[in-house]
């Protein structure tokens, strides 16, 4: 397993950085297409995502469909692509802070950075009754936000479960930074989603 434990790559980081320099969201036709694949609760999460994150999500969703034959792509694979990074909304980190965190994760490893941030590595898809996102003073601290950014996979799965998302959407949010051997999602769908993410 890489030092970053599947969290980011130099190529992905560069692409996301330059893409994030513009705060604009996706074109209206792309957003309408995306919203057509989201449940009501998921739309509320979509509106919390930043413009660059929404553009990234649409790009991943469209590329995922390109990597699958039409009869191989269930509707929820688009939703899974659109919302795989939704947990980042909890961290509320700007572009430069995200770059710093990703560089640090690549340099020292995600687990060590999580330890510094006071968060343990996520272990499983949380149920609604399990751990919730930090709140109060902790939530506003920089370390806590770094921890939430590094845990955006588990946080996203939690948000999606609360939103009533389908299983593939929840699981892919949780597993999109894991090695393929640890996926529980369909390997063919996971491979397409991962390739489209470029991470
Ligand atoms: Fe991610
Ligand atoms: Fe992504």
JSON list of C-alpha atoms and ligand atoms in Angstrom, two decimals:
[
{"chain": "A", "resi": 1, "resn": "UNK", "atom": "CA", "xyz": [0.00, 0.00, 0.00]},
{"chain": "A", "resi": 2, "resn": "UNK", "atom": "CA", "xyz": [1.29, 3.48, -0.84]},
{"chain": "A", "resi": 3, "resn": "UNK", "atom": "CA", "xyz": [2.41, 5.83, 1.91]},
{"chain": "A", "resi": 4, "resn": "UNK", "atom": "CA", "xyz": [-0.67, 7.92, 1.31]},
{"chain": "A", "resi": 5, "resn": "UNK", "atom": "CA", "xyz": [-2.84, 4.76, 1.68]},
{"chain": "A", "resi": 6, "resn": "UNK", "atom": "CA", "xyz": [-4.68, 5.56, -1.51]},
{"chain": "A", "resi": 7, "resn": "UNK", "atom": "CA", "xyz": [-5.36, 9.14, -0.49]},
{"chain": "A", "resi": 8, "resn": "UNK", "atom": "CA", "xyz": [-4.48, 11.30, -3.47]},
{"chain": "A", "resi": 9, "resn": "UNK", "atom": "CA", "xyz": [-1.69, 11.17, -6.00]},
{"chain": "A", "resi": 10, "resn": "UNK", "atom": "CA", "xyz": [0.59, 13.74, -7.56]},
{"chain": "A", "resi": 11, "resn": "UNK", "atom": "CA", "xyz": [-1.29, 13.58, -10.87]},
{"chain": "A", "resi": 12, "resn": "UNK", "atom": "CA", "xyz": [-4.69, 13.87, -9.20]},
{"chain": "A", "resi": 13, "resn": "UNK", "atom": "CA", "xyz": [-3.46, 16.66, -6.96]},
{"chain": "A", "resi": 14, "resn": "UNK", "atom": "CA", "xyz": [-2.17, 18.74, -9.87]},
{"chain": "A", "resi": 15, "resn": "UNK", "atom": "CA", "xyz": [-5.36, 18.28, -11.85]},
{"chain": "A", "resi": 16, "resn": "UNK", "atom": "CA", "xyz": [-7.62, 19.16, -8.94]},
{"chain": "A", "resi": 17, "resn": "UNK", "atom": "CA", "xyz": [-5.48, 22.17, -7.97]},
{"chain": "A", "resi": 18, "resn": "UNK", "atom": "CA", "xyz": [-5.61, 23.86, -11.35]},
{"chain": "A", "resi": 19, "resn": "UNK", "atom": "CA", "xyz": [-9.26, 22.94, -11.74]},
{"chain": "A", "resi": 20, "resn": "UNK", "atom": "CA", "xyz": [-10.08, 24.50, -8.37]},
{"chain": "A", "resi": 21, "resn": "UNK", "atom": "CA", "xyz": [-8.63, 27.89, -9.26]},
{"chain": "A", "resi": 22, "resn": "UNK", "atom": "CA", "xyz": [-12.00, 28.78, -10.78]},
{"chain": "A", "resi": 23, "resn": "UNK", "atom": "CA", "xyz": [-14.85, 28.78, -8.24]},
{"chain": "A", "resi": 24, "resn": "UNK", "atom": "CA", "xyz": [-17.48, 28.24, -10.95]},
{"chain": "A", "resi": 25, "resn": "UNK", "atom": "CA", "xyz": [-19.80, 25.28, -10.84]},
{"chain": "A", "resi": 26, "resn": "UNK", "atom": "CA", "xyz": [-20.63, 23.06, -13.81]},
{"chain": "A", "resi": 27, "resn": "UNK", "atom": "CA", "xyz": [-22.53, 24.48, -16.80]},
{"chain": "A", "resi": 28, "resn": "UNK", "atom": "CA", "xyz": [-26.32, 24.53, -16.27]},
{"chain": "A", "resi": 29, "resn": "UNK", "atom": "CA", "xyz": [-26.88, 21.59, -18.61]},
{"chain": "A", "resi": 30, "resn": "UNK", "atom": "CA", "xyz": [-24.34, 19.50, -16.68]},
{"chain": "A", "resi": 31, "resn": "UNK", "atom": "CA", "xyz": [-25.88, 20.42, -13.34]},
{"chain": "A", "resi": 32, "resn": "UNK", "atom": "CA", "xyz": [-29.36, 19.55, -14.62]},
{"chain": "A", "resi": 33, "resn": "UNK", "atom": "CA", "xyz": [-28.02, 16.20, -15.80]},
{"chain": "A", "resi": 34, "resn": "UNK", "atom": "CA", "xyz": [-26.43, 15.57, -12.40]},
{"chain": "A", "resi": 35, "resn": "UNK", "atom": "CA", "xyz": [-29.53, 16.56, -10.45]},
{"chain": "A", "resi": 36, "resn": "UNK", "atom": "CA", "xyz": [-31.54, 14.10, -12.51]},
{"chain": "A", "resi": 37, "resn": "UNK", "atom": "CA", "xyz": [-29.52, 11.27, -10.91]},
{"chain": "A", "resi": 38, "resn": "UNK", "atom": "CA", "xyz": [-29.87, 12.47, -7.31]},
{"chain": "A", "resi": 39, "resn": "UNK", "atom": "CA", "xyz": [-32.52, 11.71, -4.71]},
{"chain": "A", "resi": 40, "resn": "UNK", "atom": "CA", "xyz": [-34.01, 14.64, -2.80]},
{"chain": "A", "resi": 41, "resn": "UNK", "atom": "CA", "xyz": [-31.71, 14.19, 0.20]},
{"chain": "A", "resi": 42, "resn": "UNK", "atom": "CA", "xyz": [-28.72, 13.85, -2.10]},
{"chain": "A", "resi": 43, "resn": "UNK", "atom": "CA", "xyz": [-29.60, 17.11, -3.83]},
{"chain": "A", "resi": 44, "resn": "UNK", "atom": "CA", "xyz": [-29.27, 18.90, -0.50]},
{"chain": "A", "resi": 45, "resn": "UNK", "atom": "CA", "xyz": [-25.75, 17.50, -0.21]},
{"chain": "A", "resi": 46, "resn": "UNK", "atom": "CA", "xyz": [-24.98, 18.44, -3.83]},
{"chain": "A", "resi": 47, "resn": "UNK", "atom": "CA", "xyz": [-25.86, 22.08, -3.12]},
{"chain": "A", "resi": 48, "resn": "UNK", "atom": "CA", "xyz": [-23.36, 22.10, -0.25]},
{"chain": "A", "resi": 49, "resn": "UNK", "atom": "CA", "xyz": [-20.51, 21.07, -2.55]},
{"chain": "A", "resi": 50, "resn": "UNK", "atom": "CA", "xyz": [-18.20, 23.74, -3.95]},
{"chain": "A", "resi": 51, "resn": "UNK", "atom": "CA", "xyz": [-18.28, 24.65, -7.63]},
{"chain": "A", "resi": 52, "resn": "UNK", "atom": "CA", "xyz": [-14.94, 22.94, -8.37]},
{"chain": "A", "resi": 53, "resn": "UNK", "atom": "CA", "xyz": [-16.07, 19.83, -6.50]},
{"chain": "A", "resi": 54, "resn": "UNK", "atom": "CA", "xyz": [-19.31, 19.76, -8.49]},
{"chain": "A", "resi": 55, "resn": "UNK", "atom": "CA", "xyz": [-17.34, 20.10, -11.75]},
{"chain": "A", "resi": 56, "resn": "UNK", "atom": "CA", "xyz": [-15.04, 17.28, -10.69]},
{"chain": "A", "resi": 57, "resn": "UNK", "atom": "CA", "xyz": [-18.05, 15.15, -9.82]},
{"chain": "A", "resi": 58, "resn": "UNK", "atom": "CA", "xyz": [-19.71, 15.67, -13.21]},
{"chain": "A", "resi": 59, "resn": "UNK", "atom": "CA", "xyz": [-16.46, 14.87, -14.99]},
{"chain": "A", "resi": 60, "resn": "UNK", "atom": "CA", "xyz": [-16.03, 11.66, -13.00]},
{"chain": "A", "resi": 61, "resn": "UNK", "atom": "CA", "xyz": [-19.64, 10.64, -13.67]},
{"chain": "A", "resi": 62, "resn": "UNK", "atom": "CA", "xyz": [-19.39, 11.21, -17.41]},
{"chain": "A", "resi": 63, "resn": "UNK", "atom": "CA", "xyz": [-16.04, 9.41, -17.65]},
{"chain": "A", "resi": 64, "resn": "UNK", "atom": "CA", "xyz": [-17.38, 6.50, -15.59]},
{"chain": "A", "resi": 65, "resn": "UNK", "atom": "CA", "xyz": [-20.11, 5.98, -18.19]},
{"chain": "A", "resi": 66, "resn": "UNK", "atom": "CA", "xyz": [-17.48, 6.08, -20.94]},
{"chain": "A", "resi": 67, "resn": "UNK", "atom": "CA", "xyz": [-15.59, 3.26, -19.22]},
{"chain": "A", "resi": 68, "resn": "UNK", "atom": "CA", "xyz": [-18.67, 1.01, -19.04]},
{"chain": "A", "resi": 69, "resn": "UNK", "atom": "CA", "xyz": [-20.83, -0.56, -21.69]},
{"chain": "A", "resi": 70, "resn": "UNK", "atom": "CA", "xyz": [-24.38, 0.87, -21.58]},
{"chain": "A", "resi": 71, "resn": "UNK", "atom": "CA", "xyz": [-25.80, -2.41, -20.29]},
{"chain": "A", "resi": 72, "resn": "UNK", "atom": "CA", "xyz": [-23.13, -2.54, -17.54]},
{"chain": "A", "resi": 73, "resn": "UNK", "atom": "CA", "xyz": [-24.01, 0.81, -15.96]},
{"chain": "A", "resi": 74, "resn": "UNK", "atom": "CA", "xyz": [-26.82, 0.84, -13.39]},
{"chain": "A", "resi": 75, "resn": "UNK", "atom": "CA", "xyz": [-28.30, 4.31, -12.75]},
{"chain": "A", "resi": 76, "resn": "UNK", "atom": "CA", "xyz": [-26.79, 4.44, -9.29]},
{"chain": "A", "resi": 77, "resn": "UNK", "atom": "CA", "xyz": [-23.25, 4.32, -10.68]},
{"chain": "A", "resi": 78, "resn": "UNK", "atom": "CA", "xyz": [-23.74, 7.92, -11.84]},
{"chain": "A", "resi": 79, "resn": "UNK", "atom": "CA", "xyz": [-24.89, 8.90, -8.35]},
{"chain": "A", "resi": 80, "resn": "UNK", "atom": "CA", "xyz": [-21.92, 7.11, -6.81]},
{"chain": "A", "resi": 81, "resn": "UNK", "atom": "CA", "xyz": [-19.58, 9.07, -9.08]},
{"chain": "A", "resi": 82, "resn": "UNK", "atom": "CA", "xyz": [-21.29, 12.39, -8.38]},
{"chain": "A", "resi": 83, "resn": "UNK", "atom": "CA", "xyz": [-21.15, 12.03, -4.60]},
{"chain": "A", "resi": 84, "resn": "UNK", "atom": "CA", "xyz": [-17.97, 10.04, -3.94]},
{"chain": "A", "resi": 85, "resn": "UNK", "atom": "CA", "xyz": [-16.20, 13.09, -2.44]},
{"chain": "A", "resi": 86, "resn": "UNK", "atom": "CA", "xyz": [-19.25, 14.64, -0.74]},
{"chain": "A", "resi": 87, "resn": "UNK", "atom": "CA", "xyz": [-17.69, 14.18, 2.72]},
{"chain": "A", "resi": 88, "resn": "UNK", "atom": "CA", "xyz": [-15.35, 17.06, 1.91]},
{"chain": "A", "resi": 89, "resn": "UNK", "atom": "CA", "xyz": [-18.20, 19.48, 2.59]},
{"chain": "A", "resi": 90, "resn": "UNK", "atom": "CA", "xyz": [-17.74, 18.82, 6.32]},
{"chain": "A", "resi": 91, "resn": "UNK", "atom": "CA", "xyz": [-14.10, 19.94, 6.37]},
{"chain": "A", "resi": 92, "resn": "UNK", "atom": "CA", "xyz": [-14.65, 23.29, 4.66]},
{"chain": "A", "resi": 93, "resn": "UNK", "atom": "CA", "xyz": [-11.02, 23.57, 3.59]},
{"chain": "A", "resi": 94, "resn": "UNK", "atom": "CA", "xyz": [-9.98, 25.94, 0.80]},
{"chain": "A", "resi": 95, "resn": "UNK", "atom": "CA", "xyz": [-7.94, 24.94, -2.21]},
{"chain": "A", "resi": 96, "resn": "UNK", "atom": "CA", "xyz": [-4.53, 25.74, -0.77]},
{"chain": "A", "resi": 97, "resn": "UNK", "atom": "CA", "xyz": [-5.26, 24.03, 2.53]},
{"chain": "A", "resi": 98, "resn": "UNK", "atom": "CA", "xyz": [-6.41, 20.93, 0.63]},
{"chain": "A", "resi": 99, "resn": "UNK", "atom": "CA", "xyz": [-3.18, 20.91, -1.34]},
{"chain": "A", "resi": 100, "resn": "UNK", "atom": "CA", "xyz": [-1.20, 21.20, 1.87]},
{"chain": "A", "resi": 101, "resn": "UNK", "atom": "CA", "xyz": [-3.07, 18.33, 3.50]},
{"chain": "A", "resi": 102, "resn": "UNK", "atom": "CA", "xyz": [-2.75, 16.11, 0.43]},
{"chain": "A", "resi": 103, "resn": "UNK", "atom": "CA", "xyz": [0.98, 16.83, 0.14]},
{"chain": "A", "resi": 104, "resn": "UNK", "atom": "CA", "xyz": [1.40, 16.03, 3.82]},
{"chain": "A", "resi": 105, "resn": "UNK", "atom": "CA", "xyz": [-0.56, 12.79, 3.41]},
{"chain": "A", "resi": 106, "resn": "UNK", "atom": "CA", "xyz": [1.63, 11.82, 0.46]},
{"chain": "A", "resi": 107, "resn": "UNK", "atom": "CA", "xyz": [4.77, 12.66, 2.44]},
{"chain": "A", "resi": 108, "resn": "UNK", "atom": "CA", "xyz": [4.08, 11.13, 5.85]},
{"chain": "A", "resi": 109, "resn": "UNK", "atom": "CA", "xyz": [1.09, 8.87, 5.24]},
{"chain": "A", "resi": 110, "resn": "UNK", "atom": "CA", "xyz": [-2.58, 9.39, 5.89]},
{"chain": "A", "resi": 111, "resn": "UNK", "atom": "CA", "xyz": [-2.62, 7.38, 9.12]},
{"chain": "A", "resi": 112, "resn": "UNK", "atom": "CA", "xyz": [0.09, 9.50, 10.76]},
{"chain": "A", "resi": 113, "resn": "UNK", "atom": "CA", "xyz": [-1.60, 12.70, 9.67]},
{"chain": "A", "resi": 114, "resn": "UNK", "atom": "CA", "xyz": [-4.91, 11.45, 11.03]},
{"chain": "A", "resi": 115, "resn": "UNK", "atom": "CA", "xyz": [-3.19, 10.67, 14.31]},
{"chain": "A", "resi": 116, "resn": "UNK", "atom": "CA", "xyz": [-1.83, 14.23, 14.42]},
{"chain": "A", "resi": 117, "resn": "UNK", "atom": "CA", "xyz": [-5.31, 15.55, 13.67]},
{"chain": "A", "resi": 118, "resn": "UNK", "atom": "CA", "xyz": [-6.75, 13.50, 16.50]},
{"chain": "A", "resi": 119, "resn": "UNK", "atom": "CA", "xyz": [-8.78, 11.18, 14.28]},
{"chain": "A", "resi": 120, "resn": "UNK", "atom": "CA", "xyz": [-8.37, 7.47, 13.92]},
{"chain": "A", "resi": 121, "resn": "UNK", "atom": "CA", "xyz": [-8.53, 5.88, 10.49]},
{"chain": "A", "resi": 122, "resn": "UNK", "atom": "CA", "xyz": [-12.11, 5.03, 9.54]},
{"chain": "A", "resi": 123, "resn": "UNK", "atom": "CA", "xyz": [-12.89, 1.36, 9.99]},
{"chain": "A", "resi": 124, "resn": "UNK", "atom": "CA", "xyz": [-16.29, 0.71, 8.45]},
{"chain": "A", "resi": 125, "resn": "UNK", "atom": "CA", "xyz": [-19.35, 2.31, 6.96]},
{"chain": "A", "resi": 126, "resn": "UNK", "atom": "CA", "xyz": [-20.98, 3.94, 9.96]},
{"chain": "A", "resi": 127, "resn": "UNK", "atom": "CA", "xyz": [-24.62, 3.35, 10.68]},
{"chain": "A", "resi": 128, "resn": "UNK", "atom": "CA", "xyz": [-26.82, 6.35, 11.53]},
{"chain": "A", "resi": 129, "resn": "UNK", "atom": "CA", "xyz": [-26.43, 5.57, 15.21]},
{"chain": "A", "resi": 130, "resn": "UNK", "atom": "CA", "xyz": [-22.64, 5.43, 15.06]},
{"chain": "A", "resi": 131, "resn": "UNK", "atom": "CA", "xyz": [-20.06, 8.17, 15.33]},
{"chain": "A", "resi": 132, "resn": "UNK", "atom": "CA", "xyz": [-21.18, 11.53, 14.07]},
{"chain": "A", "resi": 133, "resn": "UNK", "atom": "CA", "xyz": [-19.03, 14.36, 12.74]},
{"chain": "A", "resi": 134, "resn": "UNK", "atom": "CA", "xyz": [-17.22, 16.45, 15.34]},
{"chain": "A", "resi": 135, "resn": "UNK", "atom": "CA", "xyz": [-19.21, 19.43, 16.60]},
{"chain": "A", "resi": 136, "resn": "UNK", "atom": "CA", "xyz": [-18.75, 22.56, 18.69]},
{"chain": "A", "resi": 137, "resn": "UNK", "atom": "CA", "xyz": [-15.30, 24.03, 19.27]},
{"chain": "A", "resi": 138, "resn": "UNK", "atom": "CA", "xyz": [-13.62, 20.89, 17.94]},
{"chain": "A", "resi": 139, "resn": "UNK", "atom": "CA", "xyz": [-15.36, 21.29, 14.62]},
{"chain": "A", "resi": 140, "resn": "UNK", "atom": "CA", "xyz": [-13.93, 24.72, 14.10]},
{"chain": "A", "resi": 141, "resn": "UNK", "atom": "CA", "xyz": [-10.34, 23.85, 14.91]},
{"chain": "A", "resi": 142, "resn": "UNK", "atom": "CA", "xyz": [-7.90, 23.53, 12.09]},
{"chain": "A", "resi": 143, "resn": "UNK", "atom": "CA", "xyz": [-6.74, 20.10, 13.19]},
{"chain": "A", "resi": 144, "resn": "UNK", "atom": "CA", "xyz": [-10.30, 18.84, 13.30]},
{"chain": "A", "resi": 145, "resn": "UNK", "atom": "CA", "xyz": [-10.94, 20.13, 9.80]},
{"chain": "A", "resi": 146, "resn": "UNK", "atom": "CA", "xyz": [-7.79, 18.42, 8.55]},
{"chain": "A", "resi": 147, "resn": "UNK", "atom": "CA", "xyz": [-9.01, 15.23, 10.19]},
{"chain": "A", "resi": 148, "resn": "UNK", "atom": "CA", "xyz": [-12.40, 15.60, 8.56]},
{"chain": "A", "resi": 149, "resn": "UNK", "atom": "CA", "xyz": [-10.83, 16.20, 5.15]},
{"chain": "A", "resi": 150, "resn": "UNK", "atom": "CA", "xyz": [-8.70, 13.09, 5.54]},
{"chain": "A", "resi": 151, "resn": "UNK", "atom": "CA", "xyz": [-11.79, 11.18, 6.65]},
{"chain": "A", "resi": 152, "resn": "UNK", "atom": "CA", "xyz": [-14.04, 12.49, 3.89]},
{"chain": "A", "resi": 153, "resn": "UNK", "atom": "CA", "xyz": [-14.64, 8.94, 2.67]},
{"chain": "A", "resi": 154, "resn": "UNK", "atom": "CA", "xyz": [-16.18, 7.79, 5.96]},
{"chain": "A", "resi": 155, "resn": "UNK", "atom": "CA", "xyz": [-17.92, 11.12, 6.55]},
{"chain": "A", "resi": 156, "resn": "UNK", "atom": "CA", "xyz": [-19.38, 11.02, 3.06]},
{"chain": "A", "resi": 157, "resn": "UNK", "atom": "CA", "xyz": [-20.72, 7.51, 3.63]},
{"chain": "A", "resi": 158, "resn": "UNK", "atom": "CA", "xyz": [-22.34, 8.73, 6.83]},
{"chain": "A", "resi": 159, "resn": "UNK", "atom": "CA", "xyz": [-23.96, 11.72, 5.13]},
{"chain": "A", "resi": 160, "resn": "UNK", "atom": "CA", "xyz": [-25.22, 9.56, 2.29]},
{"chain": "A", "resi": 161, "resn": "UNK", "atom": "CA", "xyz": [-26.68, 6.95, 4.60]},
{"chain": "A", "resi": 162, "resn": "UNK", "atom": "CA", "xyz": [-28.52, 9.72, 6.43]},
{"chain": "A", "resi": 163, "resn": "UNK", "atom": "CA", "xyz": [-29.74, 11.06, 3.07]},
{"chain": "A", "resi": 164, "resn": "UNK", "atom": "CA", "xyz": [-31.23, 7.68, 2.17]},
{"chain": "A", "resi": 165, "resn": "UNK", "atom": "CA", "xyz": [-28.80, 6.91, -0.64]},
{"chain": "A", "resi": 166, "resn": "UNK", "atom": "CA", "xyz": [-28.59, 3.56, -2.33]},
{"chain": "A", "resi": 167, "resn": "UNK", "atom": "CA", "xyz": [-25.97, 1.06, -1.22]},
{"chain": "A", "resi": 168, "resn": "UNK", "atom": "CA", "xyz": [-23.53, 1.56, -4.11]},
{"chain": "A", "resi": 169, "resn": "UNK", "atom": "CA", "xyz": [-23.47, 5.31, -3.49]},
{"chain": "A", "resi": 170, "resn": "UNK", "atom": "CA", "xyz": [-22.73, 4.84, 0.20]},
{"chain": "A", "resi": 171, "resn": "UNK", "atom": "CA", "xyz": [-20.17, 2.11, -0.29]},
{"chain": "A", "resi": 172, "resn": "UNK", "atom": "CA", "xyz": [-18.26, 3.89, -3.03]},
{"chain": "A", "resi": 173, "resn": "UNK", "atom": "CA", "xyz": [-17.96, 7.04, -0.92]},
{"chain": "A", "resi": 174, "resn": "UNK", "atom": "CA", "xyz": [-16.53, 4.82, 1.82]},
{"chain": "A", "resi": 175, "resn": "UNK", "atom": "CA", "xyz": [-14.25, 2.75, -0.39]},
{"chain": "A", "resi": 176, "resn": "UNK", "atom": "CA", "xyz": [-13.00, 5.07, -3.13]},
{"chain": "A", "resi": 177, "resn": "UNK", "atom": "CA", "xyz": [-9.58, 5.52, -1.51]},
{"chain": "A", "resi": 178, "resn": "UNK", "atom": "CA", "xyz": [-9.12, 1.85, -0.64]},
{"chain": "A", "resi": 179, "resn": "UNK", "atom": "CA", "xyz": [-7.08, -0.63, -2.61]},
{"chain": "A", "resi": 180, "resn": "UNK", "atom": "CA", "xyz": [-9.26, -2.64, -5.04]},
{"chain": "A", "resi": 181, "resn": "UNK", "atom": "CA", "xyz": [-8.69, -5.80, -2.99]},
{"chain": "A", "resi": 182, "resn": "UNK", "atom": "CA", "xyz": [-10.63, -4.17, -0.15]},
{"chain": "A", "resi": 183, "resn": "UNK", "atom": "CA", "xyz": [-13.62, -3.05, -2.19]},
{"chain": "A", "resi": 184, "resn": "UNK", "atom": "CA", "xyz": [-16.99, -4.60, -1.49]},
{"chain": "A", "resi": 185, "resn": "UNK", "atom": "CA", "xyz": [-18.54, -2.87, -4.50]},
{"chain": "A", "resi": 186, "resn": "UNK", "atom": "CA", "xyz": [-18.76, -4.69, -7.83]},
{"chain": "A", "resi": 187, "resn": "UNK", "atom": "CA", "xyz": [-15.16, -4.78, -9.11]},
{"chain": "A", "resi": 188, "resn": "UNK", "atom": "CA", "xyz": [-16.14, -3.79, -12.65]},
{"chain": "A", "resi": 189, "resn": "UNK", "atom": "CA", "xyz": [-18.04, -0.73, -11.43]},
{"chain": "A", "resi": 190, "resn": "UNK", "atom": "CA", "xyz": [-15.31, 0.15, -8.95]},
{"chain": "A", "resi": 191, "resn": "UNK", "atom": "CA", "xyz": [-12.64, -0.02, -11.63]},
{"chain": "A", "resi": 192, "resn": "UNK", "atom": "CA", "xyz": [-14.60, 2.32, -13.90]},
{"chain": "A", "resi": 193, "resn": "UNK", "atom": "CA", "xyz": [-15.31, 4.74, -11.05]},
{"chain": "A", "resi": 194, "resn": "UNK", "atom": "CA", "xyz": [-11.69, 4.73, -9.93]},
{"chain": "A", "resi": 195, "resn": "UNK", "atom": "CA", "xyz": [-10.30, 5.20, -13.43]},
{"chain": "A", "resi": 196, "resn": "UNK", "atom": "CA", "xyz": [-12.69, 8.10, -14.00]},
{"chain": "A", "resi": 197, "resn": "UNK", "atom": "CA", "xyz": [-11.62, 9.73, -10.72]},
{"chain": "A", "resi": 198, "resn": "UNK", "atom": "CA", "xyz": [-8.00, 9.72, -11.90]},
{"chain": "A", "resi": 199, "resn": "UNK", "atom": "CA", "xyz": [-6.85, 9.36, -8.32]},
{"chain": "B", "resi": 1, "resn": "LIG", "atom": "FE1", "xyz": [-11.86, 11.29, -2.28]},
{"chain": "B", "resi": 2, "resn": "LIG", "atom": "FE1", "xyz": [-12.55, 12.48, -6.58]}
]
